Short mmCIF file of C-alpha atoms in Angstrom, two decimals:
data_model
loop_
_atom_site.label_atom_id
_atom_site.label_comp_id
_atom_site.label_asym_id
_atom_site.label_seq_id
_atom_site.Cartn_x
_atom_site.Cartn_y
_atom_site.Cartn_z
CA MET A 1 111.80 72.39 131.73
CA ALA A 2 114.90 71.33 133.34
CA THR A 3 116.02 73.61 136.27
CA GLN A 4 120.04 74.53 136.10
CA GLU A 5 122.07 73.17 139.00
CA ARG A 6 124.92 74.78 140.25
CA ILE A 7 127.50 72.14 141.03
CA GLY A 8 131.28 73.01 141.52
CA THR A 9 132.87 76.36 141.15
CA HIS A 10 129.82 77.55 139.64
CA ARG A 11 127.92 77.20 142.64
CA LEU A 12 126.69 80.46 144.53
CA VAL A 13 127.65 80.45 148.12
CA VAL A 14 126.40 83.03 150.59
CA GLY A 15 127.76 83.33 154.13
CA ALA A 16 130.34 81.07 153.76
CA HIS A 17 133.12 80.84 156.59
CA TYR A 18 131.26 82.99 158.70
CA GLY A 19 131.13 80.54 161.36
CA SER A 20 134.71 79.82 161.42
CA ARG A 21 135.33 83.34 162.23
CA ASP A 22 133.17 83.40 164.87
CA PHE A 23 134.51 79.77 166.42
CA LEU A 24 137.96 81.40 166.40
CA VAL A 25 136.78 84.66 168.16
CA GLN A 26 134.85 82.74 171.02
CA ARG A 27 137.83 80.80 171.58
CA MET A 28 140.21 83.49 171.51
CA THR A 29 137.72 85.91 173.83
CA ALA A 30 137.25 82.64 176.38
CA ILE A 31 140.91 82.32 176.70
CA ILE A 32 141.44 86.44 177.38
CA MET A 33 138.58 85.76 179.93
CA ALA A 34 140.33 82.87 181.60
CA ILE A 35 143.75 84.21 181.76
CA TYR A 36 142.66 87.46 183.12
CA THR A 37 140.02 85.53 185.86
CA LEU A 38 143.16 83.49 186.97
CA ILE A 39 145.63 86.62 187.49
CA LEU A 40 142.44 87.93 189.53
CA ILE A 41 142.11 84.71 191.41
CA LEU A 42 146.01 84.97 192.13
CA ALA A 43 146.31 88.40 193.11
CA ILE A 44 143.66 87.97 195.31
CA ILE A 45 144.97 84.91 196.89
CA PHE A 46 148.16 86.40 197.42
CA SER A 47 146.96 90.00 198.70
CA PRO A 48 147.62 90.50 202.42
CA SER A 49 144.29 91.97 203.02
CA LEU A 50 141.05 92.62 200.87
CA ASP A 51 140.31 95.84 201.63
CA PHE A 52 139.09 98.87 199.44
CA GLN A 53 142.36 100.21 198.77
CA SER A 54 144.00 97.14 197.67
CA TRP A 55 140.75 96.21 195.69
CA ARG A 56 141.23 99.33 193.84
CA HIS A 57 144.83 98.46 193.32
CA LEU A 58 144.31 95.50 191.30
CA PHE A 59 142.23 97.70 188.62
CA THR A 60 144.75 100.56 188.81
CA PHE A 61 147.93 99.54 188.86
CA HIS A 62 150.52 101.24 186.56
CA PHE A 63 153.54 99.64 184.96
CA PHE A 64 156.36 102.27 184.17
CA ALA A 65 153.71 105.13 182.88
CA ILE A 66 151.06 102.78 181.18
CA PRO A 67 148.26 102.10 183.10
CA LEU A 68 148.48 98.27 183.06
CA GLY A 69 145.40 97.30 185.35
CA GLN A 70 142.93 99.30 183.51
CA LEU A 71 143.93 98.16 180.16
CA LEU A 72 143.67 94.37 181.14
CA ALA A 73 140.41 94.98 182.51
CA THR A 74 139.10 96.87 179.59
CA LEU A 75 140.56 94.20 177.56
CA ALA A 76 138.74 91.27 179.72
CA PHE A 77 135.62 93.13 179.60
CA LEU A 78 135.47 94.05 175.81
CA SER A 79 136.30 90.10 175.19
CA LEU A 80 133.37 89.25 177.56
CA ALA A 81 131.06 91.81 175.36
CA TRP A 82 132.17 90.26 172.26
CA HIS A 83 131.89 86.88 173.49
CA ALA A 84 128.11 87.46 174.81
CA TRP A 85 127.11 89.18 171.24
CA ILE A 86 128.16 86.19 169.36
CA GLY A 87 126.66 83.65 171.57
CA VAL A 88 123.43 86.00 172.10
CA ARG A 89 123.07 86.34 168.35
CA ASP A 90 123.38 82.76 167.54
CA ILE A 91 120.73 81.91 170.06
CA TRP A 92 118.36 84.62 168.09
CA MET A 93 119.68 83.30 164.55
CA ASP A 94 118.66 80.05 165.51
CA TYR A 95 115.22 80.65 167.45
CA ALA A 96 113.72 83.59 166.53
CA LYS A 97 112.11 82.57 163.13
CA PRO A 98 110.64 85.95 161.83
CA THR A 99 112.85 88.37 160.69
CA GLY A 100 111.49 91.34 162.27
CA VAL A 101 111.43 90.03 165.71
CA ARG A 102 114.93 88.64 165.11
CA LEU A 103 116.31 91.86 164.24
CA LEU A 104 114.61 93.63 167.37
CA LEU A 105 116.06 91.33 169.57
CA GLU A 106 119.58 91.75 168.08
CA VAL A 107 119.25 95.53 168.01
CA LEU A 108 118.46 95.45 171.78
CA THR A 109 121.11 93.07 172.45
CA ALA A 110 123.88 95.11 170.88
CA LEU A 111 122.28 98.34 172.47
CA TRP A 112 122.59 96.73 175.92
CA LEU A 113 126.28 95.61 175.25
CA VAL A 114 127.26 98.95 173.88
CA GLY A 115 125.41 100.65 176.85
CA SER A 116 127.46 98.20 179.58
CA VAL A 117 130.87 98.76 177.69
CA VAL A 118 130.43 102.43 178.04
CA PHE A 119 128.96 102.17 181.71
CA PHE A 120 132.20 100.04 182.22
CA ALA A 121 134.78 102.44 180.81
CA LYS A 122 133.12 105.02 182.82
CA ILE A 123 133.47 103.66 185.94
CA LEU A 124 136.88 102.29 185.45
CA TRP A 125 138.81 104.91 183.92
CA SER A 126 137.37 107.51 186.26
CA LEU A 127 138.87 105.28 189.07
#
């Protein structure tokens, strides 16, 4: 009996282009984090003093009525969490071969990252 080959447009492809999106997301989040880090470094360098009030002002300054410091910090932290999720998930997919173990590790990673984002938001937005 001859087996039927799937060639050309009749080929069954599952999961195509998932890697492209993750690649682009990791690059975009890395750019966001790099820009935010550069802004923080410049703010620290040009700050006359590094006491508690000036440090707090880095995260709570407003532009007109918009809490820009908090929004930028939140964007940077969400980028960090998304960047970490893609990287750690890929590690689990590459090295944790049993499906149950991989699922458990991915769930624990997701819970840890969601908990970190909630904890971050609670601290930052209570300032």
